[in-house]
Amino acid sequence: MIVGVLKEPVPETRVSVLAEAVSAWVKKGWEVWVEPGAGLSAFCTDEAYLQAGASIKPASSILASANVILSINLPSGVPAAGSVLIGMYQARQHRESLEPLIASGVSVFSMELLPRTTRAQSMDVLSSQANIAGYKAVLLAANTYGRYFPMFMTAAGSIPPAKILILGAGVAGLQAIATARRLGAVVEVFDTRPAVKEEVMSLGGRFVEVEGAADSAGAGGYAVEQTEEYKRKQQARIAESVAKSDILITTAQIPGRQAPILVTHEMLDSMRTGSVIIDLAASTGGNTPETRNNETVSYKGVTIIGDSNLPATMPSDASKLYGKNIQNFLNLLVDKDGVIQVDVDDDLVKGTRVVPGLFA
Ligand code: NAD
């Protein structure tokens, strides 16, 4: 059994596994081949991989001979037929690149498709990376904002605490609440799923209530499209909170669809100069009409940051957690004798496998 670890294309800074995962696999008797410099941006040197028992091999050898090939982004080369390719390929958006790979006999698993079930938690790359994005979003906001987050009463005068509104209390939103509270900000939170109210409150956030949300119970915990009446009520309630906020962290996404516009031009106009918006939904269009993916925009004195790869700004921990997710997922695909067994009856294997016509 040979596991290959590819170097990611620029500007990615993460690597699919650090040296610590390599030693676990080497102990099992597997060979691990790592492309030169694969871990450098995540502070894992070739020497660290070698010490963990890996071999350093060129990408061409990995693509030609590894049984399992790991990357985060789509590789530029084509793996050999019969191999297994695992990454976070955003399969919905990259069908054209993935279908020829599958047709050539490569089994592709795209980890963002993993069902969000309890058994899947230890393999859930969306959660491990979103947690970092939520944390980093608050730090980025604090760094960009020209005022304090905590309240201060000093001899030179008093500083009120920053008011933060977080739209969407998924994994990133919940981490953003915890981080913003640790920095002393006052936090309001809105989500269409009323089920998150208790979690928000337990982290010290205030939950903004809007009656009449569509039931998302059948959508695997994800948000669903809402009725026009609900959207109107929601907009009015969000508008009140936006006008009072200094910082907005927006995270609202709906899988496979454009992100909803939750913050309209009118709402942006109501924000005071110097306010900051971190839009974590930028890659799917953003939650404001002014968001640009991977760009910072200034709109009437409000800074809107649409950075969709915040986990890559913490490459070491992001790679460590991603690698642990992959280690756990590989336990489903490889038996104790080191033989790949793709069990298509396993809901996690089936849910993550990219097959022709998956999104037709
Ligand atoms: P996400 O990134 O898909 O969305 C972020 C949040 O935005 C969600 O809470 C969503 O409800 C909210 N949202 C969507 N549209 C909105 C709107 N119009 N207005 C306000 N908020 C809106 O979310 P996620 O972090 O990936 O989590 C999705 C679900 O999966 C959650 O229920 C979460 O608890 C669940 N989950 C399960 C597991 C697991 O069991 N393996 C792991 C992580 C998350």
GROMACS .gro file of C-alpha atoms and ligand atoms in nm:
model
  404
    1MET     CA    1   0.000   0.000   0.000
    2ILE     CA    2   0.150   0.333  -0.110
    3VAL     CA    3   0.000   0.664   0.003
    4GLY     CA    4   0.115   0.968  -0.197
    5VAL     CA    5   0.104   1.326  -0.067
    6LEU     CA    6   0.108   1.596  -0.336
    7LYS     CA    7   0.234   1.953  -0.307
    8GLU     CA    8  -0.054   2.199  -0.340
    9PRO     CA    9  -0.065   2.468  -0.608
   10VAL     CA   10   0.009   2.833  -0.511
   11PRO     CA   11  -0.153   3.017  -0.326
   12GLU     CA   12  -0.259   2.717  -0.112
   13THR     CA   13  -0.046   2.695   0.202
   14ARG     CA   14  -0.192   2.379   0.353
   15VAL     CA   15  -0.083   2.020   0.292
   16SER     CA   16  -0.311   1.718   0.315
   17VAL     CA   17  -0.111   1.548   0.594
   18LEU     CA   18   0.169   1.649   0.829
   19ALA     CA   19   0.451   1.419   0.938
   20GLU     CA   20   0.254   1.298   1.244
   21ALA     CA   21   0.002   1.118   1.020
   22VAL     CA   22   0.286   0.965   0.820
   23SER     CA   23   0.434   0.788   1.124
   24ALA     CA   24   0.097   0.630   1.204
   25TRP     CA   25   0.074   0.488   0.851
   26VAL     CA   26   0.439   0.373   0.843
   27LYS     CA   27   0.374   0.183   1.169
   28LYS     CA   28   0.096  -0.003   0.986
   29GLY     CA   29   0.348  -0.110   0.721
   30TRP     CA   30   0.231   0.135   0.453
   31GLU     CA   31   0.474   0.329   0.233
   32VAL     CA   32   0.425   0.706   0.224
   33TRP     CA   33   0.563   0.908  -0.066
   34VAL     CA   34   0.571   1.286  -0.029
   35GLU     CA   35   0.637   1.535  -0.311
   36PRO     CA   36   0.942   1.758  -0.237
   37GLY     CA   37   0.845   2.072  -0.043
   38ALA     CA   38   0.483   1.955   0.000
   39GLY     CA   39   0.464   2.066   0.363
   40LEU     CA   40   0.695   2.369   0.360
   41SER     CA   41   0.422   2.636   0.369
   42ALA     CA   42   0.265   2.450   0.661
   43PHE     CA   43   0.603   2.442   0.840
   44CYS     CA   44   0.658   2.069   0.781
   45THR     CA   45   0.996   2.011   0.615
   46ASP     CA   46   1.100   1.721   0.391
   47GLU     CA   47   1.332   1.616   0.677
   48ALA     CA   48   1.033   1.590   0.914
   49TYR     CA   49   0.853   1.363   0.667
   50LEU     CA   50   1.171   1.156   0.619
   51GLN     CA   51   1.212   1.121   0.997
   52ALA     CA   52   0.853   1.000   1.018
   53GLY     CA   53   0.940   0.725   0.770
   54ALA     CA   54   0.823   0.875   0.438
   55SER     CA   55   1.016   0.883   0.110
   56ILE     CA   56   1.045   1.204  -0.091
   57LYS     CA   57   0.939   1.134  -0.453
   58PRO     CA   58   0.848   1.349  -0.753
   59ALA     CA   59   0.481   1.408  -0.834
   60SER     CA   60   0.517   1.198  -1.153
   61SER     CA   61   0.614   0.887  -0.949
   62ILE     CA   62   0.333   0.948  -0.698
   63LEU     CA   63   0.073   0.987  -0.972
   64ALA     CA   64   0.201   0.678  -1.155
   65SER     CA   65   0.241   0.436  -0.863
   66ALA     CA   66   0.060   0.538  -0.541
   67ASN     CA   67  -0.255   0.345  -0.449
   68VAL     CA   68  -0.400   0.640  -0.259
   69ILE     CA   69  -0.318   0.997  -0.362
   70LEU     CA   70  -0.388   1.282  -0.121
   71SER     CA   71  -0.422   1.649  -0.204
   72ILE     CA   72  -0.650   1.933  -0.099
   73ASN     CA   73  -0.699   2.099  -0.437
   74LEU     CA   74  -0.731   1.918  -0.771
   75PRO     CA   75  -0.390   1.787  -0.885
   76SER     CA   76  -0.250   1.918  -1.213
   77GLY     CA   77  -0.138   1.569  -1.324
   78VAL     CA   78  -0.352   1.262  -1.386
   79PRO     CA   79  -0.329   0.967  -1.142
   80ALA     CA   80  -0.299   0.612  -1.275
   81ALA     CA   81  -0.613   0.407  -1.340
   82GLY     CA   82  -0.715   0.205  -1.033
   83SER     CA   83  -0.584   0.460  -0.783
   84VAL     CA   84  -0.789   0.643  -0.521
   85LEU     CA   85  -0.775   1.024  -0.514
   86ILE     CA   86  -0.892   1.205  -0.200
   87GLY     CA   87  -0.922   1.581  -0.151
   88MET     CA   88  -1.160   1.870  -0.110
   89TYR     CA   89  -1.227   1.926  -0.478
   90GLN     CA   90  -1.551   2.130  -0.460
   91ALA     CA   91  -1.697   1.861  -0.686
   92ARG     CA   92  -2.015   2.057  -0.760
   93GLN     CA   93  -1.813   2.338  -0.921
   94HIS     CA   94  -1.547   2.115  -1.085
   95ARG     CA   95  -1.752   1.849  -1.260
   96GLU     CA   96  -1.576   1.906  -1.596
   97SER     CA   97  -1.234   1.834  -1.445
   98LEU     CA   98  -1.347   1.537  -1.237
   99GLU     CA   99  -1.552   1.343  -1.492
  100PRO     CA  100  -1.256   1.258  -1.723
  101LEU     CA  101  -1.058   1.138  -1.419
  102ILE     CA  102  -1.338   0.905  -1.318
  103ALA     CA  103  -1.378   0.786  -1.677
  104SER     CA  104  -1.007   0.697  -1.679
  105GLY     CA  105  -1.059   0.461  -1.383
  106VAL     CA  106  -0.958   0.680  -1.085
  107SER     CA  107  -1.184   0.656  -0.777
  108VAL     CA  108  -1.235   1.014  -0.660
  109PHE     CA  109  -1.355   1.109  -0.311
  110SER     CA  110  -1.436   1.475  -0.250
  111MET     CA  111  -1.448   1.533   0.122
  112GLU     CA  112  -1.684   1.834   0.120
  113LEU     CA  113  -1.958   1.589   0.011
  114LEU     CA  114  -1.928   1.388   0.334
  115PRO     CA  115  -2.272   1.349   0.496
  116ARG     CA  116  -2.298   1.559   0.816
  117THR     CA  117  -2.383   1.269   1.049
  118THR     CA  118  -2.257   1.186   1.397
  119ARG     CA  119  -2.040   0.898   1.267
  120ALA     CA  120  -1.883   1.138   1.015
  121GLN     CA  121  -1.773   1.396   1.270
  122SER     CA  122  -1.411   1.282   1.296
  123MET     CA  123  -1.374   1.300   0.915
  124ASP     CA  124  -1.564   1.625   0.864
  125VAL     CA  125  -1.320   1.852   0.677
  126LEU     CA  126  -1.584   2.124   0.639
  127SER     CA  127  -1.612   2.149   1.017
  128SER     CA  128  -1.240   2.138   1.094
  129GLN     CA  129  -1.171   2.410   0.836
  130ALA     CA  130  -1.481   2.622   0.913
  131ASN     CA  131  -1.382   2.631   1.278
  132ILE     CA  132  -1.055   2.797   1.177
  133ALA     CA  133  -1.237   3.033   0.937
  134GLY     CA  134  -1.470   3.149   1.218
  135TYR     CA  135  -1.180   3.211   1.455
  136LYS     CA  136  -0.967   3.388   1.195
  137ALA     CA  137  -1.263   3.600   1.072
  138VAL     CA  138  -1.289   3.763   1.414
  139LEU     CA  139  -0.914   3.822   1.442
  140LEU     CA  140  -0.912   3.974   1.092
  141ALA     CA  141  -1.205   4.197   1.186
  142ALA     CA  142  -1.031   4.308   1.506
  143ASN     CA  143  -0.715   4.383   1.312
  144THR     CA  144  -0.899   4.584   1.045
  145TYR     CA  145  -1.136   4.770   1.279
  146GLY     CA  146  -0.996   5.103   1.398
  147ARG     CA  147  -1.144   5.074   1.746
  148TYR     CA  148  -1.125   4.845   2.051
  149PHE     CA  149  -1.332   4.527   2.085
  150PRO     CA  150  -1.354   4.525   2.470
  151MET     CA  151  -1.505   4.793   2.688
  152PHE     CA  152  -1.255   5.013   2.873
  153MET     CA  153  -1.301   5.273   3.149
  154THR     CA  154  -0.976   5.464   3.174
  155ALA     CA  155  -0.858   5.796   3.314
  156ALA     CA  156  -0.844   5.917   2.953
  157GLY     CA  157  -1.207   5.828   2.891
  158SER     CA  158  -1.440   5.533   2.833
  159ILE     CA  159  -1.452   5.303   2.533
  160PRO     CA  160  -1.776   5.116   2.462
  161PRO     CA  161  -1.747   4.750   2.353
  162ALA     CA  162  -1.764   4.671   1.979
  163LYS     CA  163  -2.100   4.537   1.862
  164ILE     CA  164  -2.071   4.233   1.637
  165LEU     CA  165  -2.351   4.076   1.436
  166ILE     CA  166  -2.293   3.721   1.314
  167LEU     CA  167  -2.521   3.595   1.038
  168GLY     CA  168  -2.531   3.215   1.033
  169ALA     CA  169  -2.453   3.005   1.341
  170GLY     CA  170  -2.302   2.699   1.173
  171VAL     CA  171  -1.956   2.574   1.266
  172ALA     CA  172  -1.779   2.897   1.157
  173GLY     CA  173  -2.043   3.123   1.315
  174LEU     CA  174  -2.030   2.945   1.651
  175GLN     CA  175  -1.650   2.969   1.662
  176ALA     CA  176  -1.677   3.337   1.567
  177ILE     CA  177  -1.914   3.398   1.862
  178ALA     CA  178  -1.675   3.228   2.106
  179THR     CA  179  -1.374   3.422   1.973
  180ALA     CA  180  -1.553   3.759   1.967
  181ARG     CA  181  -1.678   3.706   2.322
  182ARG     CA  182  -1.324   3.621   2.439
  183LEU     CA  183  -1.214   3.957   2.296
  184GLY     CA  184  -1.488   4.134   2.491
  185ALA     CA  185  -1.728   4.227   2.210
  186VAL     CA  186  -2.107   4.228   2.245
  187VAL     CA  187  -2.243   3.965   2.004
  188GLU     CA  188  -2.580   3.928   1.831
  189VAL     CA  189  -2.650   3.626   1.611
  190PHE     CA  190  -2.908   3.536   1.352
  191ASP     CA  191  -2.976   3.199   1.184
  192THR     CA  192  -3.279   3.057   1.006
  193ARG     CA  193  -3.243   2.738   1.213
  194PRO     CA  194  -3.407   2.809   1.552
  195ALA     CA  195  -3.238   2.491   1.682
  196VAL     CA  196  -2.910   2.684   1.724
  197LYS     CA  197  -3.055   2.938   1.968
  198GLU     CA  198  -2.940   2.749   2.277
  199GLU     CA  199  -2.588   2.699   2.144
  200VAL     CA  200  -2.565   3.070   2.064
  201MET     CA  201  -2.683   3.164   2.412
  202SER     CA  202  -2.446   2.920   2.582
  203LEU     CA  203  -2.155   3.094   2.407
  204GLY     CA  204  -2.269   3.432   2.536
  205GLY     CA  205  -2.436   3.556   2.217
  206ARG     CA  206  -2.783   3.712   2.190
  207PHE     CA  207  -3.008   3.527   1.940
  208VAL     CA  208  -3.215   3.748   1.707
  209GLU     CA  209  -3.556   3.584   1.670
  210VAL     CA  210  -3.763   3.590   1.351
  211GLU     CA  211  -4.082   3.383   1.360
  212GLY     CA  212  -4.190   3.144   1.082
  213ALA     CA  213  -3.869   2.987   0.942
  214ALA     CA  214  -3.913   2.691   0.702
  215ASP     CA  215  -3.828   2.359   0.870
  216SER     CA  216  -3.476   2.246   0.781
  217ALA     CA  217  -3.503   1.914   0.967
  218GLY     CA  218  -3.508   1.712   0.642
  219ALA     CA  219  -3.202   1.886   0.493
  220GLY     CA  220  -2.931   1.713   0.696
  221GLY     CA  221  -2.903   2.011   0.928
  222TYR     CA  222  -2.844   2.255   0.640
  223ALA     CA  223  -3.048   2.567   0.579
  224VAL     CA  224  -3.328   2.552   0.320
  225GLU     CA  225  -3.486   2.818   0.095
  226GLN     CA  226  -3.726   3.039   0.295
  227THR     CA  227  -4.066   3.185   0.196
  228GLU     CA  228  -4.086   3.542   0.062
  229GLU     CA  229  -4.281   3.656   0.370
  230TYR     CA  230  -4.018   3.515   0.604
  231LYS     CA  231  -3.741   3.678   0.399
  232ARG     CA  232  -3.917   4.018   0.434
  233LYS     CA  233  -3.951   3.983   0.812
  234GLN     CA  234  -3.594   3.859   0.837
  235GLN     CA  235  -3.463   4.155   0.636
  236ALA     CA  236  -3.643   4.408   0.855
  237ARG     CA  237  -3.507   4.247   1.172
  238ILE     CA  238  -3.153   4.212   1.035
  239ALA     CA  239  -3.164   4.577   0.917
  240GLU     CA  240  -3.224   4.691   1.277
  241SER     CA  241  -2.925   4.493   1.402
  242VAL     CA  242  -2.696   4.589   1.114
  243ALA     CA  243  -2.754   4.961   1.177
  244LYS     CA  244  -2.633   4.916   1.536
  245SER     CA  245  -2.333   4.695   1.451
  246ASP     CA  246  -1.966   4.783   1.408
  247ILE     CA  247  -1.864   4.444   1.272
  248LEU     CA  248  -2.055   4.190   1.064
  249ILE     CA  249  -1.941   3.832   1.015
  250THR     CA  250  -2.155   3.665   0.752
  251THR     CA  251  -2.144   3.287   0.700
  252ALA     CA  252  -2.483   3.199   0.547
  253GLN     CA  253  -2.456   2.937   0.274
  254ILE     CA  254  -2.698   2.695   0.111
  255PRO     CA  255  -2.524   2.387  -0.038
  256GLY     CA  256  -2.520   2.386  -0.418
  257ARG     CA  257  -2.677   2.733  -0.447
  258GLN     CA  258  -2.580   3.096  -0.455
  259ALA     CA  259  -2.539   3.240  -0.102
  260PRO     CA  260  -2.841   3.454   0.002
  261ILE     CA  261  -2.800   3.834   0.002
  262LEU     CA  262  -2.875   3.912   0.366
  263VAL     CA  263  -2.718   4.258   0.387
  264THR     CA  264  -2.867   4.490   0.123
  265HIS     CA  265  -2.729   4.822  -0.005
  266GLU     CA  266  -2.973   5.003   0.224
  267MET     CA  267  -2.833   4.815   0.523
  268LEU     CA  268  -2.473   4.885   0.415
  269ASP     CA  269  -2.565   5.255   0.389
  270SER     CA  270  -2.690   5.248   0.749
  271MET     CA  271  -2.352   5.128   0.887
  272ARG     CA  272  -2.116   5.384   1.030
  273THR     CA  273  -1.785   5.468   0.866
  274GLY     CA  274  -1.507   5.239   0.986
  275SER     CA  275  -1.732   4.934   1.017
  276VAL     CA  276  -1.597   4.601   0.893
  277ILE     CA  277  -1.766   4.305   0.725
  278ILE     CA  278  -1.597   3.966   0.694
  279ASP     CA  279  -1.798   3.764   0.442
  280LEU     CA  280  -1.723   3.393   0.474
  281ALA     CA  281  -1.979   3.312   0.205
  282ALA     CA  282  -1.770   3.498  -0.057
  283SER     CA  283  -1.688   3.187  -0.264
  284THR     CA  284  -2.057   3.131  -0.340
  285GLY     CA  285  -2.136   3.497  -0.413
  286GLY     CA  286  -2.133   3.644  -0.063
  287ASN     CA  287  -2.403   3.766   0.175
  288THR     CA  288  -2.374   4.130   0.061
  289PRO     CA  289  -2.414   4.267  -0.295
  290GLU     CA  290  -2.070   4.433  -0.270
  291THR     CA  291  -1.869   4.125  -0.167
  292ARG     CA  292  -1.598   4.016  -0.412
  293ASN     CA  293  -1.438   3.677  -0.365
  294ASN     CA  294  -1.082   3.701  -0.233
  295GLU     CA  295  -1.092   4.081  -0.248
  296THR     CA  296  -1.123   4.364   0.005
  297VAL     CA  297  -1.372   4.628  -0.103
  298SER     CA  298  -1.438   4.968   0.051
  299TYR     CA  299  -1.804   5.070   0.025
  300LYS     CA  300  -1.894   5.413   0.165
  301GLY     CA  301  -1.645   5.377   0.449
  302VAL     CA  302  -1.734   5.013   0.524
  303THR     CA  303  -1.456   4.759   0.459
  304ILE     CA  304  -1.589   4.432   0.314
  305ILE     CA  305  -1.341   4.143   0.318
  306GLY     CA  306  -1.438   3.841   0.105
  307ASP     CA  307  -1.161   3.598   0.195
  308SER     CA  308  -1.276   3.246   0.117
  309ASN     CA  309  -0.964   3.060   0.225
  310LEU     CA  310  -0.903   3.180   0.581
  311PRO     CA  311  -0.803   2.827   0.695
  312ALA     CA  312  -0.495   2.866   0.469
  313THR     CA  313  -0.383   3.158   0.689
  314MET     CA  314  -0.331   2.906   0.970
  315PRO     CA  315  -0.165   2.635   0.756
  316SER     CA  316  -0.011   2.428   1.034
  317ASP     CA  317  -0.321   2.365   1.243
  318ALA     CA  318  -0.545   2.356   0.934
  319SER     CA  319  -0.324   2.080   0.785
  320LYS     CA  320  -0.305   1.895   1.116
  321LEU     CA  321  -0.685   1.880   1.149
  322TYR     CA  322  -0.744   1.812   0.779
  323GLY     CA  323  -0.486   1.530   0.796
  324LYS     CA  324  -0.659   1.377   1.099
  325ASN     CA  325  -0.991   1.387   0.911
  326ILE     CA  326  -0.825   1.206   0.618
  327GLN     CA  327  -0.660   0.948   0.846
  328ASN     CA  328  -1.003   0.865   0.989
  329PHE     CA  329  -1.162   0.851   0.643
  330LEU     CA  330  -0.887   0.617   0.516
  331ASN     CA  331  -0.978   0.374   0.795
  332LEU     CA  332  -1.308   0.328   0.610
  333LEU     CA  333  -1.140   0.265   0.274
  334VAL     CA  334  -0.840   0.048   0.364
  335ASP     CA  335  -0.869  -0.281   0.553
  336LYS     CA  336  -0.627  -0.401   0.823
  337ASP     CA  337  -0.412  -0.579   0.563
  338GLY     CA  338  -0.360  -0.250   0.377
  339VAL     CA  339  -0.595  -0.340   0.090
  340ILE     CA  340  -0.835  -0.082  -0.052
  341GLN     CA  341  -1.197  -0.194  -0.012
  342VAL     CA  342  -1.449   0.058  -0.142
  343ASP     CA  343  -1.768  -0.039   0.041
  344VAL     CA  344  -2.038   0.137  -0.161
  345ASP     CA  345  -2.298   0.036   0.099
  346ASP     CA  346  -2.126   0.255   0.360
  347ASP     CA  347  -2.315   0.586   0.361
  348LEU     CA  348  -1.998   0.792   0.420
  349VAL     CA  349  -1.802   0.621   0.140
  350LYS     CA  350  -2.099   0.642  -0.094
  351GLY     CA  351  -2.179   1.003  -0.003
  352THR     CA  352  -1.824   1.123  -0.065
  353ARG     CA  353  -1.752   0.929  -0.387
  354VAL     CA  354  -1.776   1.133  -0.706
  355VAL     CA  355  -1.962   0.926  -0.967
  356PRO     CA  356  -2.067   1.027  -1.321
  357GLY     CA  357  -2.388   1.230  -1.324
  358LEU     CA  358  -2.375   1.297  -0.948
  359PHE     CA  359  -2.502   1.653  -0.985
  360ALA     CA  360  -2.694   1.611  -1.312
  361NAD     P1  361  -2.314   2.629   0.645
  361NAD     O1  362  -2.171   2.672   0.622
  361NAD     O2  363  -2.379   2.548   0.539
  361NAD     O3  364  -2.404   2.756   0.677
  361NAD     C1  365  -2.370   2.844   0.783
  361NAD     C2  366  -2.493   2.879   0.862
  361NAD     O4  367  -2.570   2.973   0.788
  361NAD     C3  368  -2.587   2.763   0.892
  361NAD     O5  369  -2.606   2.756   1.032
  361NAD     C4  370  -2.715   2.800   0.818
  361NAD     O6  371  -2.832   2.759   0.888
  361NAD     C5  372  -2.708   2.951   0.814
  361NAD     N1  373  -2.791   3.012   0.711
  361NAD     C6  374  -2.819   2.968   0.584
  361NAD     N2  375  -2.902   3.052   0.522
  361NAD     C7  376  -2.927   3.153   0.610
  361NAD     C8  377  -3.004   3.272   0.604
  361NAD     N3  378  -3.075   3.302   0.495
  361NAD     N4  379  -3.006   3.353   0.712
  361NAD     C9  380  -2.933   3.323   0.822
  361NAD     N5  381  -2.860   3.213   0.834
  361NAD    C10  382  -2.856   3.129   0.730
  361NAD     O7  383  -2.323   2.552   0.785
  361NAD     P2  384  -2.228   2.443   0.850
  361NAD     O8  385  -2.144   2.507   0.951
  361NAD     O9  386  -2.160   2.366   0.742
  361NAD    O10  387  -2.332   2.352   0.927
  361NAD    C11  388  -2.442   2.297   0.855
  361NAD    C12  389  -2.517   2.198   0.942
  361NAD    O11  390  -2.442   2.079   0.959
  361NAD    C13  391  -2.547   2.246   1.083
  361NAD    O12  392  -2.673   2.197   1.122
  361NAD    C14  393  -2.444   2.181   1.167
  361NAD    O13  394  -2.482   2.166   1.302
  361NAD    C15  395  -2.437   2.049   1.097
  361NAD     N6  396  -2.309   1.982   1.121
  361NAD    C16  397  -2.308   1.848   1.144
  361NAD    C17  398  -2.186   1.784   1.163
  361NAD    C18  399  -2.180   1.638   1.185
  361NAD    O14  400  -2.262   1.585   1.254
  361NAD     N7  401  -2.084   1.570   1.119
  361NAD    C19  402  -2.069   1.855   1.163
  361NAD    C20  403  -2.075   1.992   1.140
  361NAD    C21  404  -2.196   2.054   1.117
   0.00000   0.00000   0.00000
